[in-house]
PDB file of C-alpha atoms in Angstrom:
ATOM      1  CA  MET A   1      44.478  36.447 -35.775  1.00  0.00           C
ATOM      2  CA  THR A   2      40.566  36.421 -35.942  1.00  0.00           C
ATOM      3  CA  THR A   3      38.106  38.749 -34.808  1.00  0.00           C
ATOM      4  CA  GLU A   4      34.560  37.629 -33.884  1.00  0.00           C
ATOM      5  CA  THR A   5      31.754  39.828 -33.735  1.00  0.00           C
ATOM      6  CA  THR A   6      28.512  39.646 -33.065  1.00  0.00           C
ATOM      7  CA  ALA A   7      25.698  40.760 -35.666  1.00  0.00           C
ATOM      8  CA  PRO A   8      23.334  43.694 -34.040  1.00  0.00           C
ATOM      9  CA  ALA A   9      19.943  42.522 -33.019  1.00  0.00           C
ATOM     10  CA  HIS A  10      17.243  43.481 -35.695  1.00  0.00           C
ATOM     11  CA  PRO A  11      15.600  46.650 -34.359  1.00  0.00           C
ATOM     12  CA  VAL A  12      11.647  44.977 -34.195  1.00  0.00           C
ATOM     13  CA  THR A  13      12.776  42.569 -32.001  1.00  0.00           C
ATOM     14  CA  VAL A  14      14.409  45.009 -29.619  1.00  0.00           C
ATOM     15  CA  ARG A  15      11.014  46.545 -29.358  1.00  0.00           C
ATOM     16  CA  ARG A  16       9.826  43.685 -29.102  1.00  0.00           C
ATOM     17  CA  ARG A  17      12.041  43.258 -26.117  1.00  0.00           C
ATOM     18  CA  ARG A  18      10.842  46.466 -24.521  1.00  0.00           C
ATOM     19  CA  ARG A  19       7.269  46.087 -25.390  1.00  0.00           C
ATOM     20  CA  ARG A  20       7.632  42.540 -23.072  1.00  0.00           C
ATOM     21  CA  ARG A  21       9.694  44.540 -20.183  1.00  0.00           C
ATOM     22  CA  PRO A  22       6.718  46.369 -19.187  1.00  0.00           C
ATOM     23  CA  GLY A  23       4.169  43.627 -19.172  1.00  0.00           C
ATOM     24  CA  ARG A  24       5.713  41.646 -17.349  1.00  0.00           C
ATOM     25  CA  TRP A  25       7.118  43.912 -14.379  1.00  0.00           C
ATOM     26  CA  ALA A  26       2.622  44.637 -14.735  1.00  0.00           C
ATOM     27  CA  LEU A  27       2.333  41.374 -14.347  1.00  0.00           C
ATOM     28  CA  LEU A  28       4.801  40.732 -11.541  1.00  0.00           C
ATOM     29  CA  ALA A  29       2.760  44.118  -9.379  1.00  0.00           C
ATOM     30  CA  VAL A  30       0.186  42.589  -9.610  1.00  0.00           C
ATOM     31  CA  GLY A  31       1.267  38.801  -8.573  1.00  0.00           C
ATOM     32  CA  VAL A  32       2.557  40.592  -5.781  1.00  0.00           C
ATOM     33  CA  VAL A  33      -0.564  42.234  -4.888  1.00  0.00           C
ATOM     34  CA  LEU A  34      -2.206  39.361  -4.830  1.00  0.00           C
ATOM     35  CA  ALA A  35      -0.616  37.285  -2.741  1.00  0.00           C
ATOM     36  CA  LEU A  36      -0.087  40.264   0.147  1.00  0.00           C
ATOM     37  CA  LEU A  37      -4.014  40.275  -0.221  1.00  0.00           C
ATOM     38  CA  THR A  38      -3.936  36.477   0.270  1.00  0.00           C
ATOM     39  CA  VAL A  39      -1.491  36.045   2.853  1.00  0.00           C
ATOM     40  CA  PHE A  40      -2.348  38.877   5.184  1.00  0.00           C
ATOM     41  CA  PRO A  41      -4.731  37.640   6.915  1.00  0.00           C
ATOM     42  CA  LEU A  42      -3.048  34.596   8.006  1.00  0.00           C
ATOM     43  CA  VAL A  43      -0.282  36.604   9.173  1.00  0.00           C
ATOM     44  CA  TRP A  44      -3.337  38.944  11.050  1.00  0.00           C
ATOM     45  CA  MET A  45      -4.005  35.790  12.807  1.00  0.00           C
ATOM     46  CA  VAL A  46      -0.919  34.481  13.696  1.00  0.00           C
ATOM     47  CA  VAL A  47       0.709  37.692  15.225  1.00  0.00           C
ATOM     48  CA  GLY A  48      -3.369  38.395  17.284  1.00  0.00           C
ATOM     49  CA  SER A  49      -2.434  35.315  18.711  1.00  0.00           C
ATOM     50  CA  VAL A  50       0.477  36.317  20.651  1.00  0.00           C
ATOM     51  CA  LYS A  51      -1.694  39.946  21.719  1.00  0.00           C
ATOM     52  CA  THR A  52      -1.975  40.850  25.274  1.00  0.00           C
ATOM     53  CA  PRO A  53      -6.509  41.058  25.554  1.00  0.00           C
ATOM     54  CA  GLU A  54      -5.411  44.897  25.312  1.00  0.00           C
ATOM     55  CA  GLU A  55      -3.767  44.622  22.266  1.00  0.00           C
ATOM     56  CA  VAL A  56      -5.560  42.434  20.269  1.00  0.00           C
ATOM     57  CA  ASN A  57      -8.155  44.970  18.889  1.00  0.00           C
ATOM     58  CA  SER A  58      -5.592  47.720  17.997  1.00  0.00           C
ATOM     59  CA  ALA A  59      -4.753  48.910  14.543  1.00  0.00           C
ATOM     60  CA  SER A  60      -1.667  48.130  15.494  1.00  0.00           C
ATOM     61  CA  LEU A  61      -0.213  44.914  13.024  1.00  0.00           C
ATOM     62  CA  ILE A  62       2.801  44.375  15.540  1.00  0.00           C
ATOM     63  CA  PRO A  63       2.324  43.879  19.503  1.00  0.00           C
ATOM     64  CA  SER A  64       4.731  45.708  21.424  1.00  0.00           C
ATOM     65  CA  THR A  65       3.956  43.340  24.269  1.00  0.00           C
ATOM     66  CA  VAL A  66       4.636  39.319  22.742  1.00  0.00           C
ATOM     67  CA  THR A  67       2.949  36.968  24.744  1.00  0.00           C
ATOM     68  CA  LEU A  68       2.519  32.955  24.939  1.00  0.00           C
ATOM     69  CA  GLU A  69      -0.685  32.617  27.620  1.00  0.00           C
ATOM     70  CA  ASN A  70      -3.222  32.881  24.695  1.00  0.00           C
ATOM     71  CA  TYR A  71      -2.308  29.691  23.512  1.00  0.00           C
ATOM     72  CA  LEU A  72      -1.626  28.168  27.391  1.00  0.00           C
ATOM     73  CA  TYR A  73      -4.866  29.193  28.246  1.00  0.00           C
ATOM     74  CA  VAL A  74      -6.312  27.251  25.121  1.00  0.00           C
ATOM     75  CA  PHE A  75      -4.833  24.228  25.905  1.00  0.00           C
ATOM     76  CA  SER A  76      -5.170  24.633  30.062  1.00  0.00           C
ATOM     77  CA  GLN A  77      -8.987  26.021  30.088  1.00  0.00           C
ATOM     78  CA  VAL A  78     -10.882  24.201  26.745  1.00  0.00           C
ATOM     79  CA  PRO A  79      -9.991  20.228  26.058  1.00  0.00           C
ATOM     80  CA  PHE A  80      -8.314  21.367  22.857  1.00  0.00           C
ATOM     81  CA  ALA A  81      -6.013  18.897  22.414  1.00  0.00           C
ATOM     82  CA  ARG A  82      -8.969  16.323  22.145  1.00  0.00           C
ATOM     83  CA  TYR A  83     -10.475  18.514  19.620  1.00  0.00           C
ATOM     84  CA  LEU A  84      -6.776  17.967  17.558  1.00  0.00           C
ATOM     85  CA  PHE A  85      -7.220  14.231  18.246  1.00  0.00           C
ATOM     86  CA  ASN A  86     -10.533  13.594  16.929  1.00  0.00           C
ATOM     87  CA  SER A  87      -9.725  15.738  13.792  1.00  0.00           C
ATOM     88  CA  PHE A  88      -6.977  13.903  13.393  1.00  0.00           C
ATOM     89  CA  VAL A  89      -8.169  10.260  13.982  1.00  0.00           C
ATOM     90  CA  VAL A  90     -11.363  11.293  11.203  1.00  0.00           C
ATOM     91  CA  SER A  91      -9.052  13.293   8.689  1.00  0.00           C
ATOM     92  CA  ALA A  92      -6.292  10.866   8.677  1.00  0.00           C
ATOM     93  CA  SER A  93      -8.937   7.333   8.294  1.00  0.00           C
ATOM     94  CA  ILE A  94     -10.918   9.173   6.074  1.00  0.00           C
ATOM     95  CA  THR A  95      -7.381   9.704   3.853  1.00  0.00           C
ATOM     96  CA  LEU A  96      -6.466   5.748   4.164  1.00  0.00           C
ATOM     97  CA  LEU A  97      -9.553   4.607   3.254  1.00  0.00           C
ATOM     98  CA  ALA A  98     -10.791   7.175   0.402  1.00  0.00           C
ATOM     99  CA  LEU A  99      -7.117   6.146  -1.563  1.00  0.00           C
ATOM    100  CA  TRP A 100      -7.527   2.529  -1.042  1.00  0.00           C
ATOM    101  CA  PHE A 101     -11.011   2.536  -1.878  1.00  0.00           C
ATOM    102  CA  HIS A 102     -10.655   5.031  -4.131  1.00  0.00           C
ATOM    103  CA  SER A 103      -7.900   3.863  -6.441  1.00  0.00           C
ATOM    104  CA  MET A 104      -9.253   0.243  -6.434  1.00  0.00           C
ATOM    105  CA  ALA A 105     -12.728   1.954  -8.130  1.00  0.00           C
ATOM    106  CA  ALA A 106     -10.291   3.781 -10.622  1.00  0.00           C
ATOM    107  CA  TYR A 107      -8.039   1.073 -11.957  1.00  0.00           C
ATOM    108  CA  ALA A 108     -11.619  -1.201 -12.393  1.00  0.00           C
ATOM    109  CA  LEU A 109     -12.829   1.813 -14.590  1.00  0.00           C
ATOM    110  CA  ALA A 110      -9.856   2.322 -15.957  1.00  0.00           C
ATOM    111  CA  ARG A 111      -8.119  -0.839 -17.125  1.00  0.00           C
ATOM    112  CA  LEU A 112     -11.026  -3.348 -16.512  1.00  0.00           C
ATOM    113  CA  ASP A 113     -13.105  -4.684 -19.677  1.00  0.00           C
ATOM    114  CA  PHE A 114     -16.835  -5.179 -18.425  1.00  0.00           C
ATOM    115  CA  PRO A 115     -20.596  -4.479 -19.072  1.00  0.00           C
ATOM    116  CA  GLY A 116     -21.905  -1.460 -18.258  1.00  0.00           C
ATOM    117  CA  ARG A 117     -17.936   0.494 -17.410  1.00  0.00           C
ATOM    118  CA  GLU A 118     -18.743   3.339 -19.202  1.00  0.00           C
ATOM    119  CA  ARG A 119     -22.466   3.533 -17.190  1.00  0.00           C
ATOM    120  CA  ILE A 120     -21.200   3.033 -13.564  1.00  0.00           C
ATOM    121  CA  PHE A 121     -18.255   6.135 -14.701  1.00  0.00           C
ATOM    122  CA  LEU A 122     -21.075   8.377 -15.841  1.00  0.00           C
ATOM    123  CA  ALA A 123     -22.658   8.108 -12.594  1.00  0.00           C
ATOM    124  CA  ILE A 124     -19.946   8.632 -10.513  1.00  0.00           C
ATOM    125  CA  PHE A 125     -19.259  11.452 -12.059  1.00  0.00           C
ATOM    126  CA  ALA A 126     -23.033  13.191 -12.082  1.00  0.00           C
ATOM    127  CA  THR A 127     -22.473  12.758  -8.340  1.00  0.00           C
ATOM    128  CA  MET A 128     -20.329  15.822  -8.930  1.00  0.00           C
ATOM    129  CA  LEU A 129     -22.735  17.963  -9.929  1.00  0.00           C
ATOM    130  CA  VAL A 130     -24.996  17.983  -7.052  1.00  0.00           C
ATOM    131  CA  SER A 131     -23.693  19.976  -3.765  1.00  0.00           C
ATOM    132  CA  ALA A 132     -22.767  18.705  -0.772  1.00  0.00           C
ATOM    133  CA  PRO A 133     -25.848  20.790   0.832  1.00  0.00           C
ATOM    134  CA  VAL A 134     -28.705  18.662  -1.106  1.00  0.00           C
ATOM    135  CA  THR A 135     -27.375  15.248   0.036  1.00  0.00           C
ATOM    136  CA  ILE A 136     -27.134  16.235   3.954  1.00  0.00           C
ATOM    137  CA  ILE A 137     -29.893  15.448   4.837  1.00  0.00           C
ATOM    138  CA  PRO A 138     -30.329  11.690   2.784  1.00  0.00           C
ATOM    139  CA  THR A 139     -27.326  11.582   4.392  1.00  0.00           C
ATOM    140  CA  PHE A 140     -28.048  11.893   8.007  1.00  0.00           C
ATOM    141  CA  ILE A 141     -31.362   9.870   7.790  1.00  0.00           C
ATOM    142  CA  ILE A 142     -29.108   6.653   6.700  1.00  0.00           C
ATOM    143  CA  VAL A 143     -26.409   7.032   8.856  1.00  0.00           C
ATOM    144  CA  ARG A 144     -29.338   7.842  12.334  1.00  0.00           C
ATOM    145  CA  THR A 145     -30.898   4.272  10.428  1.00  0.00           C
ATOM    146  CA  LEU A 146     -27.500   2.745  10.733  1.00  0.00           C
ATOM    147  CA  GLY A 147     -26.898   3.656  14.314  1.00  0.00           C
ATOM    148  CA  MET A 148     -23.629   5.726  13.395  1.00  0.00           C
ATOM    149  CA  VAL A 149     -24.828   8.644  15.313  1.00  0.00           C
ATOM    150  CA  ASP A 150     -22.344  10.066  17.689  1.00  0.00           C
ATOM    151  CA  ASN A 151     -19.878   8.117  16.877  1.00  0.00           C
ATOM    152  CA  TYR A 152     -16.257   8.142  14.627  1.00  0.00           C
ATOM    153  CA  ALA A 153     -18.458   5.931  12.268  1.00  0.00           C
ATOM    154  CA  GLY A 154     -20.875   8.496  11.543  1.00  0.00           C
ATOM    155  CA  LEU A 155     -17.924  10.943  11.194  1.00  0.00           C
ATOM    156  CA  ILE A 156     -15.386   8.781   8.786  1.00  0.00           C
ATOM    157  CA  VAL A 157     -17.948   6.699   6.586  1.00  0.00           C
ATOM    158  CA  PRO A 158     -19.875   8.756   5.036  1.00  0.00           C
ATOM    159  CA  ALA A 159     -17.232  11.191   3.382  1.00  0.00           C
ATOM    160  CA  ILE A 160     -14.952   8.122   1.851  1.00  0.00           C
ATOM    161  CA  PHE A 161     -16.682   8.407  -1.198  1.00  0.00           C
ATOM    162  CA  ASN A 162     -15.315  11.409  -3.477  1.00  0.00           C
ATOM    163  CA  ALA A 163     -15.358  11.188  -7.164  1.00  0.00           C
ATOM    164  CA  PHE A 164     -13.148  13.404  -7.843  1.00  0.00           C
ATOM    165  CA  GLY A 165     -11.188  10.848  -6.410  1.00  0.00           C
ATOM    166  CA  ILE A 166     -12.153   8.327  -8.384  1.00  0.00           C
ATOM    167  CA  PHE A 167     -12.036  10.913 -11.480  1.00  0.00           C
ATOM    168  CA  LEU A 168      -8.546  12.110 -11.215  1.00  0.00           C
ATOM    169  CA  LEU A 169      -7.093   8.533 -10.485  1.00  0.00           C
ATOM    170  CA  ARG A 170      -8.775   6.984 -13.387  1.00  0.00           C
ATOM    171  CA  GLN A 171      -7.471   9.804 -15.747  1.00  0.00           C
ATOM    172  CA  PHE A 172      -3.933   9.058 -14.928  1.00  0.00           C
ATOM    173  CA  TYR A 173      -4.458   5.145 -14.914  1.00  0.00           C
ATOM    174  CA  ILE A 174      -5.979   5.551 -18.679  1.00  0.00           C
ATOM    175  CA  SER A 175      -2.675   7.519 -19.212  1.00  0.00           C
ATOM    176  CA  LEU A 176      -0.668   4.579 -18.498  1.00  0.00           C
ATOM    177  CA  PRO A 177       1.105   2.478 -20.981  1.00  0.00           C
ATOM    178  CA  ASP A 178      -0.950  -1.025 -22.015  1.00  0.00           C
ATOM    179  CA  GLU A 179       2.628  -3.055 -22.497  1.00  0.00           C
ATOM    180  CA  LEU A 180       3.397  -2.814 -19.237  1.00  0.00           C
ATOM    181  CA  GLU A 181       0.043  -4.707 -18.012  1.00  0.00           C
ATOM    182  CA  GLU A 182       0.134  -6.925 -21.245  1.00  0.00           C
ATOM    183  CA  ALA A 183       3.805  -7.984 -20.000  1.00  0.00           C
ATOM    184  CA  ALA A 184       2.906  -8.731 -16.512  1.00  0.00           C
ATOM    185  CA  LEU A 185      -0.779 -10.749 -17.697  1.00  0.00           C
ATOM    186  CA  VAL A 186       1.597 -12.728 -19.601  1.00  0.00           C
ATOM    187  CA  ASP A 187       4.149 -13.608 -17.161  1.00  0.00           C
ATOM    188  CA  GLY A 188       1.258 -14.878 -15.188  1.00  0.00           C
ATOM    189  CA  ALA A 189      -0.026 -11.824 -13.155  1.00  0.00           C
ATOM    190  CA  THR A 190      -3.503 -11.452 -11.770  1.00  0.00           C
ATOM    191  CA  TYR A 191      -4.785  -8.157 -11.666  1.00  0.00           C
ATOM    192  CA  TRP A 192      -4.835  -7.815  -8.206  1.00  0.00           C
ATOM    193  CA  ALA A 193      -0.899  -8.164  -8.566  1.00  0.00           C
ATOM    194  CA  ILE A 194      -0.688  -5.676 -10.978  1.00  0.00           C
ATOM    195  CA  TYR A 195      -2.810  -3.617  -9.276  1.00  0.00           C
ATOM    196  CA  SER A 196      -0.729  -3.598  -6.640  1.00  0.00           C
ATOM    197  CA  ARG A 197       2.726  -4.382  -7.460  1.00  0.00           C
ATOM    198  CA  ILE A 198       3.009  -2.678 -10.920  1.00  0.00           C
ATOM    199  CA  VAL A 199      -0.315   0.265 -10.582  1.00  0.00           C
ATOM    200  CA  LEU A 200      -0.022   1.793  -6.841  1.00  0.00           C
ATOM    201  CA  PRO A 201       4.020   2.255  -7.326  1.00  0.00           C
ATOM    202  CA  LEU A 202       3.473   4.506 -10.236  1.00  0.00           C
ATOM    203  CA  SER A 203       0.704   5.658  -8.288  1.00  0.00           C
ATOM    204  CA  ARG A 204       2.251   7.674  -5.260  1.00  0.00           C
ATOM    205  CA  PRO A 205       2.945  11.530  -7.028  1.00  0.00           C
ATOM    206  CA  ILE A 206      -0.668  11.143  -7.293  1.00  0.00           C
ATOM    207  CA  LEU A 207      -1.957   9.198  -4.195  1.00  0.00           C
ATOM    208  CA  ALA A 208       0.288  12.152  -2.177  1.00  0.00           C
ATOM    209  CA  ALA A 209      -1.435  14.500  -4.018  1.00  0.00           C
ATOM    210  CA  LEU A 210      -5.179  13.120  -3.416  1.00  0.00           C
ATOM    211  CA  ALA A 211      -4.059  12.840   0.431  1.00  0.00           C
ATOM    212  CA  VAL A 212      -3.363  16.599   1.263  1.00  0.00           C
ATOM    213  CA  PHE A 213      -7.034  17.172  -0.797  1.00  0.00           C
ATOM    214  CA  PHE A 214      -8.624  14.665   1.291  1.00  0.00           C
ATOM    215  CA  PHE A 215      -6.973  15.272   4.835  1.00  0.00           C
ATOM    216  CA  LEU A 216      -7.282  19.096   4.567  1.00  0.00           C
ATOM    217  CA  ALA A 217     -10.878  18.879   3.168  1.00  0.00           C
ATOM    218  CA  ASN A 218     -11.970  16.456   6.431  1.00  0.00           C
ATOM    219  CA  TRP A 219      -9.605  18.485   9.054  1.00  0.00           C
ATOM    220  CA  ASN A 220     -11.495  22.069   7.768  1.00  0.00           C
ATOM    221  CA  SER A 221     -15.123  19.782   7.509  1.00  0.00           C
ATOM    222  CA  PHE A 222     -17.737  22.026   9.801  1.00  0.00           C
ATOM    223  CA  VAL A 223     -20.941  20.806   8.459  1.00  0.00           C
ATOM    224  CA  TRP A 224     -21.251  17.367   8.850  1.00  0.00           C
ATOM    225  CA  PRO A 225     -19.696  16.963  12.264  1.00  0.00           C
ATOM    226  CA  MET A 226     -21.747  19.657  13.369  1.00  0.00           C
ATOM    227  CA  THR A 227     -24.358  17.512  12.014  1.00  0.00           C
ATOM    228  CA  VAL A 228     -23.746  13.855  12.902  1.00  0.00           C
ATOM    229  CA  THR A 229     -22.611  14.497  16.290  1.00  0.00           C
ATOM    230  CA  SER A 230     -23.305  16.488  19.562  1.00  0.00           C
ATOM    231  CA  ASP A 231     -21.158  14.696  22.066  1.00  0.00           C
ATOM    232  CA  PRO A 232     -18.788  16.918  23.386  1.00  0.00           C
ATOM    233  CA  ASN A 233     -15.880  14.455  23.619  1.00  0.00           C
ATOM    234  CA  LEU A 234     -16.535  13.954  19.235  1.00  0.00           C
ATOM    235  CA  ARG A 235     -16.134  17.185  18.569  1.00  0.00           C
ATOM    236  CA  VAL A 236     -13.504  18.041  16.049  1.00  0.00           C
ATOM    237  CA  VAL A 237     -10.917  21.293  16.059  1.00  0.00           C
ATOM    238  CA  GLN A 238     -13.131  23.604  13.881  1.00  0.00           C
ATOM    239  CA  LEU A 239     -16.640  22.576  16.558  1.00  0.00           C
ATOM    240  CA  GLY A 240     -14.254  23.349  19.085  1.00  0.00           C
ATOM    241  CA  ILE A 241     -13.335  26.954  17.378  1.00  0.00           C
ATOM    242  CA  GLN A 242     -17.191  27.577  16.823  1.00  0.00           C
ATOM    243  CA  THR A 243     -17.821  26.781  20.665  1.00  0.00           C
ATOM    244  CA  PHE A 244     -14.928  28.455  21.524  1.00  0.00           C
ATOM    245  CA  GLN A 245     -15.796  31.570  19.864  1.00  0.00           C
ATOM    246  CA  GLN A 246     -19.597  31.869  21.315  1.00  0.00           C
ATOM    247  CA  GLN A 247     -17.844  31.292  24.981  1.00  0.00           C
ATOM    248  CA  TYR A 248     -15.461  34.216  24.462  1.00  0.00           C
ATOM    249  CA  ALA A 249     -16.914  35.901  21.831  1.00  0.00           C
ATOM    250  CA  ALA A 250     -14.950  39.116  23.460  1.00  0.00           C
ATOM    251  CA  ASP A 251     -11.724  37.439  23.676  1.00  0.00           C
ATOM    252  CA  TRP A 252     -10.253  37.615  20.641  1.00  0.00           C
ATOM    253  CA  ASN A 253      -6.898  36.714  21.550  1.00  0.00           C
ATOM    254  CA  TYR A 254      -8.289  33.550  22.680  1.00  0.00           C
ATOM    255  CA  ILE A 255      -9.791  32.438  19.404  1.00  0.00           C
ATOM    256  CA  LEU A 256      -7.276  33.805  16.962  1.00  0.00           C
ATOM    257  CA  ALA A 257      -4.457  31.631  19.369  1.00  0.00           C
ATOM    258  CA  ALA A 258      -7.251  28.700  18.777  1.00  0.00           C
ATOM    259  CA  SER A 259      -7.053  29.264  14.787  1.00  0.00           C
ATOM    260  CA  THR A 260      -3.857  29.633  14.691  1.00  0.00           C
ATOM    261  CA  VAL A 261      -2.907  25.883  16.569  1.00  0.00           C
ATOM    262  CA  ALA A 262      -5.897  24.918  13.523  1.00  0.00           C
ATOM    263  CA  ALA A 263      -4.431  25.482  10.749  1.00  0.00           C
ATOM    264  CA  LEU A 264      -0.711  24.998  11.528  1.00  0.00           C
ATOM    265  CA  PRO A 265      -1.184  21.655  10.320  1.00  0.00           C
ATOM    266  CA  THR A 266      -2.285  22.131   7.319  1.00  0.00           C
ATOM    267  CA  LEU A 267       0.099  24.022   6.771  1.00  0.00           C
ATOM    268  CA  ALA A 268       2.988  22.332   7.305  1.00  0.00           C
ATOM    269  CA  ILE A 269       0.593  19.213   5.101  1.00  0.00           C
ATOM    270  CA  PHE A 270       0.705  21.699   2.429  1.00  0.00           C
ATOM    271  CA  PHE A 271       4.433  22.996   2.394  1.00  0.00           C
ATOM    272  CA  VAL A 272       6.140  19.351   2.748  1.00  0.00           C
ATOM    273  CA  PHE A 273       3.381  18.441  -0.084  1.00  0.00           C
ATOM    274  CA  GLN A 274       3.099  21.085  -2.622  1.00  0.00           C
ATOM    275  CA  LYS A 275       5.816  19.284  -5.119  1.00  0.00           C
ATOM    276  CA  GLN A 276       3.716  16.244  -5.686  1.00  0.00           C
ATOM    277  CA  ILE A 277       0.504  18.134  -5.489  1.00  0.00           C
ATOM    278  CA  VAL A 278       2.311  19.930  -8.812  1.00  0.00           C
ATOM    279  CA  ALA A 279       3.141  16.674 -10.113  1.00  0.00           C
ATOM    280  CA  SER A 280      -0.404  15.262  -9.883  1.00  0.00           C
ATOM    281  CA  ILE A 281      -1.333  18.275 -12.189  1.00  0.00           C
ATOM    282  CA  LYS A 282       0.501  17.294 -14.607  1.00  0.00           C
ATOM    283  CA  THR A 283       0.541  13.606 -14.633  1.00  0.00           C
ATOM    284  CA  SER A 284      -3.236  13.452 -14.482  1.00  0.00           C
ATOM    285  CA  GLY A 285      -3.348  15.146 -18.079  1.00  0.00           C
ATOM    286  CA  LEU A 286      -5.850  18.046 -16.463  1.00  0.00           C
ATOM    287  CA  LYS A 287      -5.122  21.003 -18.406  1.00  0.00           C
TER     288      LYS A 287
END
C-alpha cells in the first residue's frame, strides 16, 4: 500500500502568491468603482424618468411613486415616434451602404494588385487625421449644391464614407490565407465570386462589429443633422430631444423619459452584439 505525499510549496512561491492577492483586490476595487461611476448616470436617468414632477429634482434616488405618465406624455404630445423612425431609417441605411462599399474597397486595397494601391490607401487613412468639424462647412456646401438639403439623402450620403471601416476591414482581409484565393482562382472563380462567396462569409464577425459602430454613431449623431435639416419632419431623435429640452426646460421628468427611450435601442444593440465586437478586435490584429 502506497501513500502519495505532495511536496510543500516553495517559500518563495508562497510569498509571491501572497503579494499578488492584495494587488488583485486593489485592481478589482478600482474596476468596481469605475463601473459604478460609469453606470450611475444611466441609472439616474432611468429612475428619474419614472418619477413625478415633484420628485424629479429631489436628492433621493429611489422614487416613492413610480409613474409611466412621462413616457405617455412624450409619445402623445410630441412626435417622438417620428424622430425614432427618422433615426432608424438614417442609421440603418448608412450602416448597410457603408458595410457594402467599405468591404468592396477594403478587399480591393488588401487583395488586388494595381498601380497606386498603397497611395490610395494612405490618402484614405490620412482622412482619419482630420477632425469632423473641419469638414462640416465644405461638406454642407457640396450637399447644398447637389440639392440634398432637407431630405434623407443629405442625412445619409455624406455619412457613408468612413476611413476607419475601410482600414479595419483591410487589416482583416490581409490576415486571410492566400491559399483560399489561389484555390478559387484555379477553379475558375472571378474576383467578384471570391469576394461574395468566400470573403464576405468569413467577414461576418468584423462586419457585425462595424455594423454596431456605424449604427450607434449615426443614431447618436447631432451636429450634422442639425446642420443639413430644418424640416421638423426630418428631425432625428437627438435633435428631437434637444428641441424637447428647449420647450420643457423645467420638466426634467419628460426630458429624462425621452432620453431613456432614445438610449434603449443603443443598449439593446450593444448587449446583443458584444461578442462580435470582442471577436472583431481579436481577428483584426489590433492589440
